[in-house]
Tab-separated table of C-alpha atoms in Angstrom:
chain	number	residue	atom	x	y	z
A	573	MET	CA	56.673	-9.061	-25.558
A	574	ASN	CA	59.210	-11.988	-25.171
A	575	VAL	CA	62.827	-12.467	-25.728
A	576	GLY	CA	64.417	-15.912	-25.584
A	577	ARG	CA	67.350	-17.940	-26.584
A	578	SER	CA	67.535	-21.217	-28.498
A	579	MET	CA	69.654	-23.962	-27.108
A	580	PRO	CA	73.459	-23.796	-27.593
A	581	LYS	CA	74.669	-25.220	-30.872
A	582	SER	CA	76.062	-28.220	-28.899
A	583	ALA	CA	72.567	-29.221	-27.577
A	584	PRO	CA	69.747	-30.540	-29.660
A	585	GLU	CA	67.658	-28.044	-31.525
A	586	GLU	CA	64.495	-27.004	-29.523
A	587	LYS	CA	61.246	-27.395	-31.296
A	588	PRO	CA	57.785	-26.278	-30.155
A	589	LEU	CA	56.141	-28.532	-27.513
A	590	PRO	CA	52.740	-29.998	-28.852
A	591	ASP	CA	49.663	-28.984	-26.928
A	592	ALA	CA	46.104	-29.729	-27.963
A	593	ARG	CA	44.957	-26.208	-26.842
A	594	PHE	CA	47.244	-24.212	-29.176
A	595	LEU	CA	46.948	-24.078	-33.156
A	596	ARG	CA	50.107	-23.810	-35.127
A	597	ARG	CA	49.123	-21.367	-37.831
A	598	GLY	CA	49.857	-22.823	-41.336
A	599	ALA	CA	50.367	-26.404	-40.230
A	600	GLY	CA	48.336	-29.211	-38.818
A	601	ALA	CA	50.607	-29.504	-35.696
A	602	LEU	CA	49.588	-28.144	-32.389
A	603	VAL	CA	52.162	-26.044	-30.355
A	604	ILE	CA	52.790	-24.400	-27.161
A	605	VAL	CA	54.092	-20.813	-27.361
A	606	LEU	CA	56.202	-19.061	-24.604
A	607	ALA	CA	55.295	-15.416	-25.066
A	608	LEU	CA	53.396	-12.658	-23.329
A	609	ALA	CA	50.771	-9.886	-23.989
A	610	LEU	CA	50.695	-6.459	-25.857
A	611	ALA	CA	48.100	-4.665	-23.848
A	612	ALA	CA	50.039	-6.840	-21.536
A	613	LEU	CA	53.539	-8.222	-21.468
A	614	LEU	CA	57.108	-8.384	-22.614
A	615	ALA	CA	59.481	-11.385	-21.856
A	616	THR	CA	62.993	-12.413	-22.405
A	617	ALA	CA	64.142	-16.153	-22.234
A	618	LEU	CA	67.537	-17.796	-22.197
A	619	VAL	CA	68.974	-21.221	-21.280
A	620	VAL	CA	69.349	-21.640	-17.613
A	621	GLY	CA	72.698	-22.771	-16.507
A	622	SER	CA	74.600	-19.727	-15.259
A	623	VAL	CA	76.747	-20.176	-12.129
A	624	ASP	CA	75.538	-16.933	-10.802
A	625	ARG	CA	71.747	-17.444	-11.115
A	626	ARG	CA	70.694	-14.191	-9.391
A	627	SER	CA	73.046	-12.084	-11.596
A	628	THR	CA	71.543	-13.846	-14.714
A	629	GLU	CA	68.082	-13.058	-13.675
A	630	ASP	CA	68.911	-9.383	-12.921
A	631	ALA	CA	70.495	-8.905	-16.130
A	632	LEU	CA	67.714	-10.681	-18.046
A	633	GLN	CA	65.094	-8.390	-16.252
A	634	ARG	CA	67.137	-5.337	-17.337
A	635	ARG	CA	67.008	-6.471	-20.831
A	636	ALA	CA	63.228	-7.151	-20.724
A	637	ASP	CA	62.781	-3.533	-19.198
A	638	GLU	CA	64.919	-1.918	-22.064
A	639	ILE	CA	63.044	-3.618	-24.862
A	640	ALA	CA	59.659	-2.967	-23.143
A	641	ARG	CA	60.472	0.758	-23.114
A	642	SER	CA	61.503	0.521	-26.770
A	643	ILE	CA	58.206	-1.022	-27.755
A	644	ASP	CA	56.140	1.374	-25.535
A	645	LEU	CA	57.728	4.294	-27.428
A	646	LYS	CA	56.798	2.772	-30.707
A	647	LEU	CA	53.102	2.255	-29.537
A	648	SER	CA	53.024	5.916	-28.280
A	649	ALA	CA	53.493	6.820	-31.931
A	650	TYR	CA	50.029	5.180	-32.731
A	651	HIS	CA	48.423	7.074	-29.928
A	652	ALA	CA	49.983	10.415	-31.121
A	653	ALA	CA	48.614	9.667	-34.538
A	654	VAL	CA	45.019	9.192	-33.261
A	655	LEU	CA	45.333	12.232	-31.098
A	656	THR	CA	46.443	14.398	-33.830
A	657	VAL	CA	43.225	13.753	-35.914
A	658	ALA	CA	40.868	13.349	-32.899
A	659	GLU	CA	41.922	16.895	-31.642
A	660	SER	CA	41.971	18.444	-35.141
A	661	PHE	CA	40.216	21.634	-36.214
A	662	GLN	CA	39.108	19.413	-39.128
A	663	LEU	CA	37.373	16.977	-36.989
A	664	ARG	CA	36.053	19.283	-34.249
A	665	ASP	CA	34.645	21.884	-36.389
A	666	GLY	CA	31.606	20.724	-38.388
A	667	PHE	CA	32.886	17.331	-39.351
A	668	ASP	CA	33.834	17.941	-43.044
A	669	PRO	CA	34.586	14.464	-44.398
A	670	ALA	CA	36.768	15.579	-47.232
A	671	ARG	CA	38.937	17.881	-44.815
A	672	ILE	CA	39.127	15.166	-42.286
A	673	GLU	CA	40.153	12.446	-44.810
A	674	LEU	CA	42.851	14.808	-46.345
A	675	LEU	CA	44.476	15.301	-42.817
A	676	ALA	CA	44.134	11.621	-41.928
A	677	ARG	CA	45.896	10.470	-45.140
A	678	ARG	CA	48.662	12.854	-44.297
A	679	VAL	CA	49.010	11.740	-40.734
A	680	GLY	CA	48.814	8.061	-41.739
A	681	ASP	CA	51.627	8.582	-44.220
A	682	VAL	CA	53.778	9.985	-41.381
A	683	PHE	CA	53.142	7.225	-38.777
A	684	GLY	CA	52.747	4.222	-41.128
A	685	GLY	CA	49.238	3.256	-41.081
A	686	TRP	CA	45.749	4.332	-42.003
A	687	PHE	CA	42.596	5.798	-40.244
A	688	VAL	CA	39.088	4.475	-40.021
A	689	ILE	CA	36.062	6.205	-38.694
A	690	THR	CA	33.085	4.071	-37.918
A	691	SER	CA	29.606	4.455	-36.400
A	692	GLY	CA	26.759	2.153	-35.528
A	693	ASP	CA	25.319	-0.232	-32.945
A	694	GLU	CA	24.169	-3.594	-34.250
A	695	GLN	CA	25.515	-2.686	-37.727
A	696	VAL	CA	28.704	-0.924	-38.082
A	697	PHE	CA	29.035	1.698	-40.962
A	698	GLN	CA	32.410	3.095	-42.140
A	699	LEU	CA	32.489	7.021	-42.472
A	700	MET	CA	36.059	7.211	-43.682
A	701	ASN	CA	38.737	4.712	-44.471
A	702	THR	CA	42.132	6.017	-45.765
A	703	LEU	CA	43.266	2.693	-46.917
A	704	THR	CA	40.815	2.695	-49.833
A	705	PRO	CA	40.557	5.218	-52.618
A	706	GLU	CA	38.882	8.409	-51.620
A	707	GLY	CA	35.184	7.933	-51.044
A	708	THR	CA	35.310	4.335	-50.946
A	709	LEU	CA	33.992	2.605	-47.932
A	710	PHE	CA	33.681	-1.021	-46.654
A	711	GLY	CA	30.658	-2.364	-44.944
A	712	PRO	CA	28.273	-2.318	-43.276
A	713	TYR	CA	29.041	-5.288	-41.162
A	714	PRO	CA	27.760	-6.820	-37.929
A	715	ARG	CA	29.221	-5.226	-34.852
A	716	THR	CA	29.690	-8.630	-33.355
A	717	ASP	CA	32.225	-9.555	-36.128
A	718	ARG	CA	34.832	-7.455	-34.478
A	719	PRO	CA	34.994	-8.475	-30.758
A	720	GLU	CA	38.396	-7.069	-30.365
A	721	LEU	CA	37.361	-3.782	-31.510
A	722	ILE	CA	34.344	-3.791	-29.240
A	723	ARG	CA	36.678	-4.484	-26.178
A	724	ALA	CA	39.081	-1.826	-27.203
A	725	GLU	CA	36.314	0.889	-27.808
A	726	GLU	CA	34.628	0.022	-24.434
A	727	GLU	CA	37.980	0.369	-22.659
A	728	SER	CA	38.617	3.662	-24.369
A	729	LEU	CA	35.449	5.005	-23.054
A	730	GLN	CA	36.135	3.846	-19.616
A	731	LEU	CA	39.678	5.153	-19.534
A	732	GLY	CA	39.074	8.346	-21.574
A	733	ARG	CA	42.012	7.635	-23.883
A	734	SER	CA	42.919	5.828	-26.924
A	735	VAL	CA	43.521	2.006	-26.478
A	736	THR	CA	45.147	-0.569	-28.822
A	737	SER	CA	43.074	-3.507	-29.627
A	738	ASP	CA	44.091	-7.169	-29.743
A	739	ALA	CA	44.948	-8.473	-33.225
A	740	PHE	CA	42.238	-9.356	-35.632
A	741	PHE	CA	41.915	-10.028	-39.528
A	742	GLY	CA	41.331	-7.043	-41.555
A	743	ARG	CA	39.223	-8.120	-44.506
A	744	LEU	CA	40.034	-5.079	-46.518
A	745	ALA	CA	43.828	-5.140	-45.796
A	746	ASN	CA	43.712	-8.928	-46.126
A	747	GLN	CA	46.046	-9.319	-43.197
A	748	LEU	CA	46.297	-9.394	-39.409
A	749	ILE	CA	46.080	-5.921	-37.881
A	750	VAL	CA	45.637	-4.039	-34.728
A	751	ALA	CA	43.801	-0.685	-34.218
A	752	THR	CA	44.377	2.061	-31.828
A	753	VAL	CA	41.031	3.471	-31.195
A	754	THR	CA	39.429	6.304	-29.405
A	755	ALA	CA	35.748	7.479	-28.937
A	756	ILE	CA	34.634	10.628	-30.816
A	757	THR	CA	31.230	12.276	-31.032
A	758	LEU	CA	29.784	13.535	-34.385
A	759	PRO	CA	28.231	16.961	-34.764
A	760	ASP	CA	24.767	15.482	-34.298
A	761	ASP	CA	25.882	13.789	-31.005
A	762	THR	CA	26.160	10.424	-32.599
A	763	PRO	CA	28.918	8.376	-30.915
A	764	ALA	CA	31.550	7.023	-33.235
A	765	SER	CA	35.069	5.565	-33.132
A	766	LEU	CA	38.212	6.888	-34.586
A	767	GLY	CA	40.943	4.153	-35.195
A	768	PHE	CA	44.579	4.108	-36.560
A	769	VAL	CA	45.418	0.803	-37.856
A	770	ALA	CA	48.709	-0.847	-38.328
A	771	THR	CA	49.646	-4.488	-39.472
A	772	LEU	CA	51.268	-7.219	-37.532
A	773	ASP	CA	54.017	-7.167	-39.972
A	774	ASP	CA	54.869	-3.570	-38.913
A	775	ILE	CA	55.072	-4.743	-35.191
A	776	ASN	CA	57.022	-7.753	-35.896
A	777	ALA	CA	59.531	-5.522	-37.754
A	778	TRP	CA	60.213	-3.870	-34.317
A	779	LEU	CA	61.385	-7.219	-33.013
A	780	MET	CA	63.469	-7.782	-36.069
A	781	GLU	CA	65.164	-4.348	-35.280
A	782	THR	CA	66.006	-5.513	-31.711
A	783	GLU	CA	69.588	-6.420	-31.092
A	784	LEU	CA	69.521	-9.981	-29.613
A	785	ALA	CA	72.142	-12.614	-28.910
A	786	GLU	CA	72.515	-15.571	-31.376
A	787	ASN	CA	70.332	-17.920	-29.178
A	788	GLU	CA	67.797	-15.401	-28.128
A	789	PHE	CA	64.170	-14.724	-29.276
A	790	ALA	CA	61.526	-12.045	-28.518
A	791	ALA	CA	57.861	-12.123	-28.635
A	792	ILE	CA	54.853	-10.019	-28.122
A	793	ALA	CA	51.360	-11.231	-27.211
A	794	ASP	CA	48.198	-9.380	-26.945
A	795	GLY	CA	45.440	-9.098	-24.331
A	796	SER	CA	43.861	-12.259	-25.599
A	797	ARG	CA	47.199	-14.124	-24.651
A	798	ARG	CA	47.983	-14.844	-28.248
A	799	VAL	CA	51.444	-14.371	-29.877
A	800	ILE	CA	51.228	-11.468	-32.437
A	801	ALA	CA	54.851	-11.080	-33.163
A	802	ARG	CA	58.166	-13.162	-32.725
A	803	SER	CA	61.692	-12.593	-33.662
A	804	GLN	CA	62.233	-16.309	-34.670
A	805	ASP	CA	59.790	-18.401	-36.561
A	806	ASN	CA	57.122	-15.914	-36.470
A	807	ALA	CA	54.743	-17.654	-39.053
A	808	ASP	CA	54.742	-20.727	-37.004
A	809	PHE	CA	53.663	-19.037	-33.730
A	810	LEU	CA	51.632	-16.289	-34.916
A	811	LEU	CA	48.302	-16.144	-32.938
A	812	ALA	CA	49.266	-19.222	-30.899
A	813	GLY	CA	48.121	-19.061	-27.204
A	814	LEU	CA	50.211	-18.821	-24.173
A	815	PRO	CA	50.853	-21.932	-21.966
A	816	ASP	CA	48.995	-22.055	-18.597
A	817	TRP	CA	52.155	-22.027	-16.517
A	818	TYR	CA	53.244	-18.727	-18.123
A	819	ILE	CA	49.758	-17.128	-17.721
A	820	ALA	CA	49.740	-18.254	-14.114
A	821	PHE	CA	53.056	-16.687	-13.516
A	822	SER	CA	52.527	-13.359	-15.288
A	823	GLU	CA	49.083	-12.829	-13.831
A	824	GLY	CA	48.947	-9.683	-11.767
A	825	ARG	CA	52.581	-8.882	-12.412
A	826	ASP	CA	54.319	-6.055	-14.079
A	827	SER	CA	57.595	-7.853	-14.317
A	828	GLY	CA	59.401	-10.815	-13.079
A	829	VAL	CA	61.566	-13.818	-13.932
A	830	SER	CA	60.408	-17.449	-14.029
A	831	VAL	CA	61.935	-20.795	-15.164
A	832	GLY	CA	59.932	-22.466	-18.021
A	833	PRO	CA	59.545	-26.363	-18.307
A	834	PRO	CA	62.130	-28.277	-20.346
A	835	VAL	CA	61.475	-28.757	-24.021
A	836	TYR	CA	62.049	-32.170	-25.349
A	837	GLY	CA	64.531	-33.222	-22.824
A	838	GLY	CA	66.485	-29.888	-23.058
A	839	ALA	CA	67.474	-27.541	-20.236
A	840	PRO	CA	64.835	-25.374	-18.582
A	841	ARG	CA	64.587	-21.838	-19.847
A	842	LEU	CA	64.592	-18.629	-17.936
A	843	PHE	CA	62.020	-15.988	-18.794
A	844	ALA	CA	61.701	-12.386	-17.726
A	845	MET	CA	58.578	-10.359	-18.536
A	846	ARG	CA	57.577	-6.738	-18.391
A	847	ARG	CA	54.139	-5.668	-18.903
A	848	LEU	CA	53.745	-3.040	-21.473
A	849	GLU	CA	52.360	0.477	-20.332
A	850	VAL	CA	51.193	2.186	-23.482
A	851	ALA	CA	48.881	-0.271	-25.159
């Protein structure tokens, strides 16, 4: 996640720096986005120019750490929702779809999302979807249509816990979503996946609730190094990729502070990042 500041009012307003690799959503222009990764990072940025540079960096890192802890707590709720259903009597005792769906709808209402159970190799079949009316299912669809889910499900198997996916477009929801998934086993030993789904609008609302200075911004990016939420101009930066300099700086780090390049002749910007732990 990122937090950053715009230029002071006396300076020219900053605009996204064009770059031929990063598509600006909803426009023909191409932009570069300074952000970080969910399943990966949190960052804070402000205009460089403090007399006490070290003090500024330390304060910025502390703010990034605080915001990262807040986001981790919110992500923990998604994992708690998955665990509630995955470890439930309804799911583990005979797999009664009606009872499981009733529980999943109740839990989804509490945590602000919906549940999906899927199974299948080359073709994926939904066994439950609480976003739809009871008994209505979407699919089947080719497994390769959801590479983000494939990666999350494989990581969940490796780690033995739930994992939050990178962002992808949910056809049924008709918007961008993430899924916190865990592997389950059906009574006939068929492997399946249980997922709790939330929208990117929900995640961006977390940033909008964060107290930021007038010239600061905050952003979150997923494991594919794309922006999935931003406190300013979110629609312009949504799904834009991270610049090479930021990727190189943050690679292998849990936290740190770095100076970003000037934008359109303005001052360089100072970025602090913190890798998220829960996703």
